[in-house]
């Protein structure tokens, strides 16, 4: 065995020892689905059991986030505290309200809990032991990872399993099947009446001119009038429309998609769409933000996204999944951290 092979085997052995010790994980958010699913994706990639812990600081403490301190009503010793000990081996947090709690857990556990922050904590690179941010964010540092798209749950293996699992309503649709992921009003985007008209007209043209079947999901943020119009169109023309009840079929939809239409208000949604390797057609509602624009510009340069309404593209690309890279970085950083602790 040469030195390179020896070093590789040593790393693998070290990772196995580490994962044997990694028995507990907290996912720390304020309950926002977009933040939570990213953390869950990473925990699942680590193959570690996790607990969802929701922090809900009240004013004036919520006003001070992400800088802290935490709300004393949620301190570890408080009744029904979301961060009551025993502290976990690993804490993965995301969102402005979770940052101060990650720091508190690190101190309260006497450094034994390894902390990971997904997205820019806004307090610098010392907010956690390891931080992931998208490429379009400015934060950099020796403990900061970057990638074009965010972590998610849709690994190639999961998409394959979902594709092979029967879903009668989706399987009955003719090809090409186009996933339509509709967001809604946000801090930076507003769906004006003109936007709603453009989007629905574009979907109608896509179904008519390309003989496409549409698999449509909407968001809690989708304007009611837009959701109602799309639902009527889907019902009349025989497309699939998820009403928001029961299990979310997003994974099954992405697994079957020949192409995707997504609205520009959600980088998470577009990042999940990029897990398929299929062309993404982005609809731009009114408004925008420089960070989102940089994100979309980078994906456009890579050939992942195209404007919508517009011609239906068939070009593909390598599916994007930062999740295993982040999980591997956590394993290595935790191994190094524990080796350093043992050495001292």
mmCIF file of C-alpha atoms in Angstrom:
data_model
loop_
_atom_site.group_PDB
_atom_site.id
_atom_site.type_symbol
_atom_site.label_atom_id
_atom_site.label_comp_id
_atom_site.label_asym_id
_atom_site.label_seq_id
_atom_site.Cartn_x
_atom_site.Cartn_y
_atom_site.Cartn_z
ATOM 1 C CA UNK A 1 0.000 0.000 0.000
ATOM 2 C CA UNK A 2 1.503 3.362 -1.016
ATOM 3 C CA UNK A 3 1.375 6.490 1.144
ATOM 4 C CA UNK A 4 -1.610 7.946 -0.724
ATOM 5 C CA UNK A 5 -3.664 4.785 -0.236
ATOM 6 C CA UNK A 6 -2.560 4.562 3.395
ATOM 7 C CA UNK A 7 -3.658 8.158 4.048
ATOM 8 C CA UNK A 8 -6.997 7.500 2.366
ATOM 9 C CA UNK A 9 -7.622 4.383 4.452
ATOM 10 C CA UNK A 10 -6.664 6.293 7.586
ATOM 11 C CA UNK A 11 -9.142 9.044 6.750
ATOM 12 C CA UNK A 12 -11.909 6.516 6.113
ATOM 13 C CA UNK A 13 -11.154 4.744 9.376
ATOM 14 C CA UNK A 14 -11.155 8.065 11.218
ATOM 15 C CA UNK A 15 -14.500 8.993 9.687
ATOM 16 C CA UNK A 16 -15.979 5.632 10.709
ATOM 17 C CA UNK A 17 -14.847 6.178 14.279
ATOM 18 C CA UNK A 18 -16.249 9.701 14.211
ATOM 19 C CA UNK A 19 -19.641 8.609 12.877
ATOM 20 C CA UNK A 20 -19.826 5.862 15.502
ATOM 21 C CA UNK A 21 -19.496 8.600 18.101
ATOM 22 C CA UNK A 22 -21.925 10.960 16.324
ATOM 23 C CA UNK A 23 -25.113 9.815 18.016
ATOM 24 C CA UNK A 24 -27.178 12.970 18.319
ATOM 25 C CA UNK A 25 -28.012 16.018 16.233
ATOM 26 C CA UNK A 26 -30.278 19.027 16.736
ATOM 27 C CA UNK A 27 -31.739 21.018 13.867
ATOM 28 C CA UNK A 28 -32.198 24.548 15.116
ATOM 29 C CA UNK A 29 -34.517 26.986 13.296
ATOM 30 C CA UNK A 30 -37.499 29.207 14.003
ATOM 31 C CA UNK A 31 -39.669 26.737 12.098
ATOM 32 C CA UNK A 32 -39.385 28.209 8.604
ATOM 33 C CA UNK A 33 -39.725 25.326 6.159
ATOM 34 C CA UNK A 34 -37.064 26.650 3.791
ATOM 35 C CA UNK A 35 -34.457 26.738 6.556
ATOM 36 C CA UNK A 36 -35.501 23.440 8.076
ATOM 37 C CA UNK A 37 -35.401 21.344 4.906
ATOM 38 C CA UNK A 38 -31.822 22.408 4.150
ATOM 39 C CA UNK A 39 -30.715 21.282 7.612
ATOM 40 C CA UNK A 40 -32.640 18.020 7.324
ATOM 41 C CA UNK A 41 -30.972 17.291 4.000
ATOM 42 C CA UNK A 42 -27.528 17.627 5.582
ATOM 43 C CA UNK A 43 -28.482 15.513 8.620
ATOM 44 C CA UNK A 44 -29.846 12.786 6.354
ATOM 45 C CA UNK A 45 -26.635 12.839 4.301
ATOM 46 C CA UNK A 46 -24.727 12.331 7.568
ATOM 47 C CA UNK A 47 -27.031 9.397 8.392
ATOM 48 C CA UNK A 48 -27.500 10.693 11.922
ATOM 49 C CA UNK A 49 -30.712 10.743 13.949
ATOM 50 C CA UNK A 50 -31.884 14.311 14.485
ATOM 51 C CA UNK A 51 -34.373 16.288 16.550
ATOM 52 C CA UNK A 52 -36.142 19.436 15.341
ATOM 53 C CA UNK A 53 -35.704 22.244 17.861
ATOM 54 C CA UNK A 54 -37.624 25.476 17.214
ATOM 55 C CA UNK A 55 -36.486 28.708 18.864
ATOM 56 C CA UNK A 56 -39.023 31.501 19.277
ATOM 57 C CA UNK A 57 -37.474 34.447 21.109
ATOM 58 C CA UNK A 58 -39.884 37.239 21.961
ATOM 59 C CA UNK A 59 -39.240 41.004 21.829
ATOM 60 C CA UNK A 60 -36.960 42.663 22.694
ATOM 61 C CA UNK A 61 -34.660 39.650 22.265
ATOM 62 C CA UNK A 62 -35.989 38.810 18.794
ATOM 63 C CA UNK A 63 -35.100 42.373 17.746
ATOM 64 C CA UNK A 64 -31.465 41.746 18.679
ATOM 65 C CA UNK A 65 -31.049 38.635 16.557
ATOM 66 C CA UNK A 66 -28.752 37.355 15.156
ATOM 67 C CA UNK A 67 -26.453 39.083 17.643
ATOM 68 C CA UNK A 68 -28.096 37.905 20.857
ATOM 69 C CA UNK A 69 -28.369 37.255 23.712
ATOM 70 C CA UNK A 70 -30.928 34.462 23.609
ATOM 71 C CA UNK A 71 -34.316 34.952 25.220
ATOM 72 C CA UNK A 72 -33.818 33.972 28.899
ATOM 73 C CA UNK A 73 -37.216 32.249 28.776
ATOM 74 C CA UNK A 74 -35.544 29.737 26.426
ATOM 75 C CA UNK A 75 -32.288 29.257 28.362
ATOM 76 C CA UNK A 76 -31.246 25.604 28.784
ATOM 77 C CA UNK A 77 -32.518 25.415 32.385
ATOM 78 C CA UNK A 78 -35.926 26.958 31.595
ATOM 79 C CA UNK A 79 -39.056 24.822 31.504
ATOM 80 C CA UNK A 80 -39.806 23.587 27.968
ATOM 81 C CA UNK A 81 -36.586 25.128 26.676
ATOM 82 C CA UNK A 82 -35.864 24.230 23.021
ATOM 83 C CA UNK A 83 -32.185 23.855 23.951
ATOM 84 C CA UNK A 84 -32.522 21.857 27.178
ATOM 85 C CA UNK A 85 -29.620 19.430 27.767
ATOM 86 C CA UNK A 86 -28.255 16.879 27.242
ATOM 87 C CA UNK A 87 -26.557 18.776 24.459
ATOM 88 C CA UNK A 88 -26.059 16.992 21.113
ATOM 89 C CA UNK A 89 -22.852 16.017 19.376
ATOM 90 C CA UNK A 90 -23.874 18.214 16.441
ATOM 91 C CA UNK A 91 -26.157 21.245 16.086
ATOM 92 C CA UNK A 92 -27.137 22.460 12.606
ATOM 93 C CA UNK A 93 -28.861 25.837 12.529
ATOM 94 C CA UNK A 94 -30.268 28.184 9.915
ATOM 95 C CA UNK A 95 -32.060 31.507 9.997
ATOM 96 C CA UNK A 96 -31.506 34.803 11.783
ATOM 97 C CA UNK A 97 -33.178 33.768 15.033
ATOM 98 C CA UNK A 98 -31.117 30.585 15.430
ATOM 99 C CA UNK A 99 -27.623 32.104 15.321
ATOM 100 C CA UNK A 100 -27.376 33.323 18.920
ATOM 101 C CA UNK A 101 -28.714 29.954 20.097
ATOM 102 C CA UNK A 102 -25.968 28.100 18.207
ATOM 103 C CA UNK A 103 -23.365 30.205 20.001
ATOM 104 C CA UNK A 104 -25.088 29.636 23.343
ATOM 105 C CA UNK A 105 -25.136 25.860 22.838
ATOM 106 C CA UNK A 106 -21.444 25.880 21.953
ATOM 107 C CA UNK A 107 -20.605 27.663 25.213
ATOM 108 C CA UNK A 108 -23.117 25.814 27.400
ATOM 109 C CA UNK A 109 -21.816 22.436 26.180
ATOM 110 C CA UNK A 110 -18.276 23.547 27.051
ATOM 111 C CA UNK A 111 -17.335 23.222 23.406
ATOM 112 C CA UNK A 112 -18.471 19.610 23.066
ATOM 113 C CA UNK A 113 -21.249 20.369 20.558
ATOM 114 C CA UNK A 114 -19.976 20.978 17.024
ATOM 115 C CA UNK A 115 -21.995 23.779 15.441
ATOM 116 C CA UNK A 116 -22.889 24.262 11.780
ATOM 117 C CA UNK A 117 -24.646 27.265 10.249
ATOM 118 C CA UNK A 118 -26.337 27.096 6.862
ATOM 119 C CA UNK A 119 -26.566 30.523 5.160
ATOM 120 C CA UNK A 120 -24.790 33.739 6.097
ATOM 121 C CA UNK A 121 -25.157 34.254 9.862
ATOM 122 C CA UNK A 122 -24.558 38.023 9.392
ATOM 123 C CA UNK A 123 -22.250 38.016 12.397
ATOM 124 C CA UNK A 124 -19.075 36.816 10.681
ATOM 125 C CA UNK A 125 -17.279 33.527 10.294
ATOM 126 C CA UNK A 126 -16.976 32.905 14.063
ATOM 127 C CA UNK A 127 -20.731 32.315 14.402
ATOM 128 C CA UNK A 128 -20.247 28.521 14.138
ATOM 129 C CA UNK A 129 -17.546 25.898 13.750
ATOM 130 C CA UNK A 130 -18.512 25.421 10.103
ATOM 131 C CA UNK A 131 -20.594 27.675 7.846
ATOM 132 C CA UNK A 132 -22.077 27.111 4.405
ATOM 133 C CA UNK A 133 -23.096 30.030 2.184
ATOM 134 C CA UNK A 134 -24.068 30.177 -1.496
ATOM 135 C CA UNK A 135 -21.441 31.447 -3.927
ATOM 136 C CA UNK A 136 -23.279 34.740 -4.377
ATOM 137 C CA UNK A 137 -22.833 35.675 -0.682
ATOM 138 C CA UNK A 138 -19.735 37.641 0.289
ATOM 139 C CA UNK A 139 -18.777 35.770 3.490
ATOM 140 C CA UNK A 140 -15.509 33.872 3.238
ATOM 141 C CA UNK A 141 -13.132 32.267 5.739
ATOM 142 C CA UNK A 142 -11.201 29.075 6.507
ATOM 143 C CA UNK A 143 -14.351 27.508 7.998
ATOM 144 C CA UNK A 144 -16.714 28.755 5.259
ATOM 145 C CA UNK A 145 -17.928 26.482 2.442
ATOM 146 C CA UNK A 146 -19.554 27.764 -0.742
ATOM 147 C CA UNK A 147 -21.462 26.223 -3.643
ATOM 148 C CA UNK A 148 -23.723 27.496 -6.463
ATOM 149 C CA UNK A 149 -26.909 26.009 -4.949
ATOM 150 C CA UNK A 150 -28.138 25.218 -1.449
ATOM 151 C CA UNK A 151 -28.264 21.824 0.279
ATOM 152 C CA UNK A 152 -31.497 19.877 -0.153
ATOM 153 C CA UNK A 153 -33.005 16.431 0.329
ATOM 154 C CA UNK A 154 -33.212 15.397 -3.331
ATOM 155 C CA UNK A 155 -30.192 13.158 -3.828
ATOM 156 C CA UNK A 156 -29.909 11.183 -7.089
ATOM 157 C CA UNK A 157 -30.770 8.010 -5.153
ATOM 158 C CA UNK A 158 -33.928 9.546 -3.668
ATOM 159 C CA UNK A 159 -35.064 10.909 -7.038
ATOM 160 C CA UNK A 160 -34.545 7.446 -8.561
ATOM 161 C CA UNK A 161 -36.611 5.855 -5.782
ATOM 162 C CA UNK A 162 -39.377 8.428 -6.253
ATOM 163 C CA UNK A 163 -39.355 7.916 -10.012
ATOM 164 C CA UNK A 164 -39.789 4.159 -9.510
ATOM 165 C CA UNK A 165 -42.570 4.610 -6.931
ATOM 166 C CA UNK A 166 -46.035 4.659 -8.440
ATOM 167 C CA UNK A 167 -47.908 7.979 -8.432
ATOM 168 C CA UNK A 168 -51.049 7.356 -10.548
ATOM 169 C CA UNK A 169 -51.974 10.999 -11.156
ATOM 170 C CA UNK A 170 -48.494 11.969 -12.309
ATOM 171 C CA UNK A 171 -47.784 8.751 -14.191
ATOM 172 C CA UNK A 172 -50.970 9.211 -16.235
ATOM 173 C CA UNK A 173 -49.692 12.493 -17.716
ATOM 174 C CA UNK A 174 -48.215 12.463 -21.213
ATOM 175 C CA UNK A 175 -44.672 13.632 -21.916
ATOM 176 C CA UNK A 176 -43.107 16.101 -21.854
ATOM 177 C CA UNK A 177 -44.006 16.586 -18.188
ATOM 178 C CA UNK A 178 -43.077 20.000 -16.857
ATOM 179 C CA UNK A 179 -42.813 20.767 -13.141
ATOM 180 C CA UNK A 180 -44.253 24.195 -12.329
ATOM 181 C CA UNK A 181 -43.084 25.572 -8.964
ATOM 182 C CA UNK A 182 -44.976 28.753 -8.096
ATOM 183 C CA UNK A 183 -43.825 30.894 -5.173
ATOM 184 C CA UNK A 184 -45.369 34.211 -4.244
ATOM 185 C CA UNK A 185 -45.017 37.594 -2.627
ATOM 186 C CA UNK A 186 -41.905 38.028 -0.474
ATOM 187 C CA UNK A 187 -39.742 40.780 0.979
ATOM 188 C CA UNK A 188 -38.156 41.344 -2.405
ATOM 189 C CA UNK A 189 -40.774 40.270 -4.961
ATOM 190 C CA UNK A 190 -44.421 41.070 -5.605
ATOM 191 C CA UNK A 191 -46.737 39.319 -8.027
ATOM 192 C CA UNK A 192 -48.597 42.186 -9.658
ATOM 193 C CA UNK A 193 -51.745 41.644 -11.682
ATOM 194 C CA UNK A 194 -49.641 41.954 -14.838
ATOM 195 C CA UNK A 195 -47.203 39.337 -13.482
ATOM 196 C CA UNK A 196 -50.069 36.938 -12.807
ATOM 197 C CA UNK A 197 -51.372 37.463 -16.336
ATOM 198 C CA UNK A 198 -47.928 36.863 -17.872
ATOM 199 C CA UNK A 199 -47.318 33.706 -15.834
ATOM 200 C CA UNK A 200 -50.679 32.084 -16.556
ATOM 201 C CA UNK A 201 -50.517 33.052 -20.245
ATOM 202 C CA UNK A 202 -47.028 31.519 -20.423
ATOM 203 C CA UNK A 203 -48.235 28.278 -18.838
ATOM 204 C CA UNK A 204 -51.204 28.107 -21.203
ATOM 205 C CA UNK A 205 -48.891 28.616 -24.201
ATOM 206 C CA UNK A 206 -46.450 25.980 -22.907
ATOM 207 C CA UNK A 207 -49.220 23.408 -22.621
ATOM 208 C CA UNK A 208 -50.685 24.343 -26.001
ATOM 209 C CA UNK A 209 -47.623 24.908 -28.189
ATOM 210 C CA UNK A 210 -45.346 22.217 -26.708
ATOM 211 C CA UNK A 211 -48.121 19.706 -25.904
ATOM 212 C CA UNK A 212 -46.713 19.633 -22.372
ATOM 213 C CA UNK A 213 -48.354 18.197 -19.276
ATOM 214 C CA UNK A 214 -47.941 20.433 -16.252
ATOM 215 C CA UNK A 215 -47.339 19.248 -12.686
ATOM 216 C CA UNK A 216 -48.059 22.341 -10.593
ATOM 217 C CA UNK A 217 -47.416 23.239 -6.964
ATOM 218 C CA UNK A 218 -48.017 26.582 -5.290
ATOM 219 C CA UNK A 219 -46.821 28.150 -2.039
ATOM 220 C CA UNK A 220 -48.479 29.614 1.033
ATOM 221 C CA UNK A 221 -47.164 32.907 -0.365
ATOM 222 C CA UNK A 222 -48.902 32.515 -3.724
ATOM 223 C CA UNK A 223 -51.562 35.228 -4.200
ATOM 224 C CA UNK A 224 -55.009 33.659 -3.865
ATOM 225 C CA UNK A 225 -56.235 34.998 -7.215
ATOM 226 C CA UNK A 226 -53.208 33.513 -9.014
ATOM 227 C CA UNK A 227 -53.569 30.128 -7.301
ATOM 228 C CA UNK A 228 -57.281 30.011 -8.124
ATOM 229 C CA UNK A 229 -56.694 30.862 -11.786
ATOM 230 C CA UNK A 230 -53.963 28.240 -12.167
ATOM 231 C CA UNK A 231 -56.121 25.641 -10.390
ATOM 232 C CA UNK A 232 -59.041 26.297 -12.775
ATOM 233 C CA UNK A 233 -56.749 26.064 -15.795
ATOM 234 C CA UNK A 234 -55.270 22.781 -14.532
ATOM 235 C CA UNK A 235 -58.677 21.269 -13.888
ATOM 236 C CA UNK A 236 -60.094 22.236 -17.297
ATOM 237 C CA UNK A 237 -57.017 21.203 -19.293
ATOM 238 C CA UNK A 238 -56.217 17.999 -17.375
ATOM 239 C CA UNK A 239 -52.979 19.041 -15.666
ATOM 240 C CA UNK A 240 -51.907 18.086 -12.130
ATOM 241 C CA UNK A 241 -52.378 20.739 -9.431
ATOM 242 C CA UNK A 242 -51.483 20.110 -5.803
ATOM 243 C CA UNK A 243 -54.116 21.647 -3.555
ATOM 244 C CA UNK A 244 -51.827 21.873 -0.532
ATOM 245 C CA UNK A 245 -53.404 18.998 1.368
ATOM 246 C CA UNK A 246 -51.787 15.676 2.178
ATOM 247 C CA UNK A 247 -48.156 14.862 1.510
ATOM 248 C CA UNK A 248 -46.279 17.357 -0.633
ATOM 249 C CA UNK A 249 -45.601 15.627 -3.989
ATOM 250 C CA UNK A 250 -42.673 17.929 -4.882
ATOM 251 C CA UNK A 251 -40.139 15.086 -4.864
ATOM 252 C CA UNK A 252 -42.297 12.891 -7.087
ATOM 253 C CA UNK A 253 -42.822 15.838 -9.440
ATOM 254 C CA UNK A 254 -39.114 16.655 -9.700
ATOM 255 C CA UNK A 255 -38.283 12.991 -10.271
ATOM 256 C CA UNK A 256 -40.589 12.871 -13.316
ATOM 257 C CA UNK A 257 -39.900 16.309 -14.769
ATOM 258 C CA UNK A 258 -38.571 16.724 -18.312
ATOM 259 C CA UNK A 259 -38.214 20.428 -17.599
ATOM 260 C CA UNK A 260 -39.077 22.912 -14.878
ATOM 261 C CA UNK A 261 -40.727 26.319 -14.564
ATOM 262 C CA UNK A 262 -39.936 28.111 -11.291
ATOM 263 C CA UNK A 263 -40.527 31.640 -10.035
ATOM 264 C CA UNK A 264 -37.508 33.774 -9.126
ATOM 265 C CA UNK A 265 -38.644 34.676 -5.593
ATOM 266 C CA UNK A 266 -37.209 31.487 -4.036
ATOM 267 C CA UNK A 267 -33.552 30.495 -4.383
ATOM 268 C CA UNK A 268 -34.362 27.319 -2.415
ATOM 269 C CA UNK A 269 -36.971 26.288 -4.954
ATOM 270 C CA UNK A 270 -34.611 26.850 -7.879
ATOM 271 C CA UNK A 271 -31.792 25.054 -6.054
ATOM 272 C CA UNK A 272 -34.050 22.023 -5.533
ATOM 273 C CA UNK A 273 -35.000 22.138 -9.203
ATOM 274 C CA UNK A 274 -31.286 22.040 -10.119
ATOM 275 C CA UNK A 275 -31.031 18.643 -8.401
ATOM 276 C CA UNK A 276 -32.681 17.121 -11.489
ATOM 277 C CA UNK A 277 -30.163 18.220 -14.137
ATOM 278 C CA UNK A 278 -33.154 19.295 -16.257
ATOM 279 C CA UNK A 279 -33.542 22.786 -17.795
ATOM 280 C CA UNK A 280 -35.095 25.371 -15.478
ATOM 281 C CA UNK A 281 -37.222 28.170 -16.924
ATOM 282 C CA UNK A 282 -37.387 31.103 -14.516
ATOM 283 C CA UNK A 283 -40.292 33.532 -14.286
ATOM 284 C CA UNK A 284 -39.342 36.945 -12.888
ATOM 285 C CA UNK A 285 -42.092 38.742 -10.936
ATOM 286 C CA UNK A 286 -41.848 42.427 -10.019
ATOM 287 C CA UNK A 287 -38.949 43.380 -7.767
ATOM 288 C CA UNK A 288 -35.691 41.650 -6.990
ATOM 289 C CA UNK A 289 -32.595 41.721 -4.807
ATOM 290 C CA UNK A 290 -28.920 41.957 -5.692
ATOM 291 C CA UNK A 291 -28.066 38.641 -3.995
ATOM 292 C CA UNK A 292 -30.862 36.810 -5.805
ATOM 293 C CA UNK A 293 -29.866 38.452 -9.072
ATOM 294 C CA UNK A 294 -26.251 37.313 -8.595
ATOM 295 C CA UNK A 295 -27.474 33.783 -7.850
ATOM 296 C CA UNK A 296 -29.621 33.658 -10.980
ATOM 297 C CA UNK A 297 -26.890 35.233 -13.113
ATOM 298 C CA UNK A 298 -24.420 32.530 -12.031
ATOM 299 C CA UNK A 299 -26.892 29.746 -12.885
ATOM 300 C CA UNK A 300 -27.606 31.393 -16.230
ATOM 301 C CA UNK A 301 -23.878 31.499 -17.012
ATOM 302 C CA UNK A 302 -23.665 27.790 -16.174
ATOM 303 C CA UNK A 303 -26.552 27.098 -18.571
ATOM 304 C CA UNK A 304 -28.915 25.829 -15.865
ATOM 305 C CA UNK A 305 -31.674 28.430 -16.226
ATOM 306 C CA UNK A 306 -33.536 30.174 -19.035
ATOM 307 C CA UNK A 307 -36.175 32.960 -19.068
ATOM 308 C CA UNK A 308 -39.892 32.197 -18.906
ATOM 309 C CA UNK A 309 -42.095 32.746 -20.846
ATOM 310 C CA UNK A 310 -39.776 31.532 -23.574
ATOM 311 C CA UNK A 311 -38.924 28.479 -25.674
ATOM 312 C CA UNK A 312 -38.896 25.139 -23.877
ATOM 313 C CA UNK A 313 -35.277 23.954 -23.576
ATOM 314 C CA UNK A 314 -34.093 20.362 -23.626
ATOM 315 C CA UNK A 315 -30.428 20.812 -22.709
ATOM 316 C CA UNK A 316 -29.277 19.082 -19.511
ATOM 317 C CA UNK A 317 -26.421 19.557 -17.029
ATOM 318 C CA UNK A 318 -24.856 17.697 -14.133
ATOM 319 C CA UNK A 319 -27.419 17.565 -11.269
ATOM 320 C CA UNK A 320 -26.478 19.993 -8.510
ATOM 321 C CA UNK A 321 -26.279 18.687 -4.951
ATOM 322 C CA UNK A 322 -24.061 20.468 -2.427
ATOM 323 C CA UNK A 323 -25.420 18.308 0.399
ATOM 324 C CA UNK A 324 -22.857 15.464 0.311
ATOM 325 C CA UNK A 325 -20.020 17.997 0.038
ATOM 326 C CA UNK A 326 -21.278 19.792 3.160
ATOM 327 C CA UNK A 327 -21.772 16.500 5.014
ATOM 328 C CA UNK A 328 -18.254 15.376 4.125
ATOM 329 C CA UNK A 329 -16.824 18.716 5.290
ATOM 330 C CA UNK A 330 -18.662 18.311 8.618
ATOM 331 C CA UNK A 331 -17.217 14.822 9.097
ATOM 332 C CA UNK A 332 -13.685 16.032 8.408
ATOM 333 C CA UNK A 333 -13.999 19.163 10.550
ATOM 334 C CA UNK A 334 -15.485 17.212 13.463
ATOM 335 C CA UNK A 335 -12.745 14.601 13.198
ATOM 336 C CA UNK A 336 -10.087 17.326 13.255
ATOM 337 C CA UNK A 337 -11.838 19.089 16.117
ATOM 338 C CA UNK A 338 -12.015 15.910 18.218
ATOM 339 C CA UNK A 339 -8.442 14.990 17.389
ATOM 340 C CA UNK A 340 -7.374 18.431 18.610
ATOM 341 C CA UNK A 341 -9.409 18.031 21.788
ATOM 342 C CA UNK A 342 -7.847 14.630 22.519
ATOM 343 C CA UNK A 343 -4.375 16.039 21.884
ATOM 344 C CA UNK A 344 -4.902 18.699 24.517
#
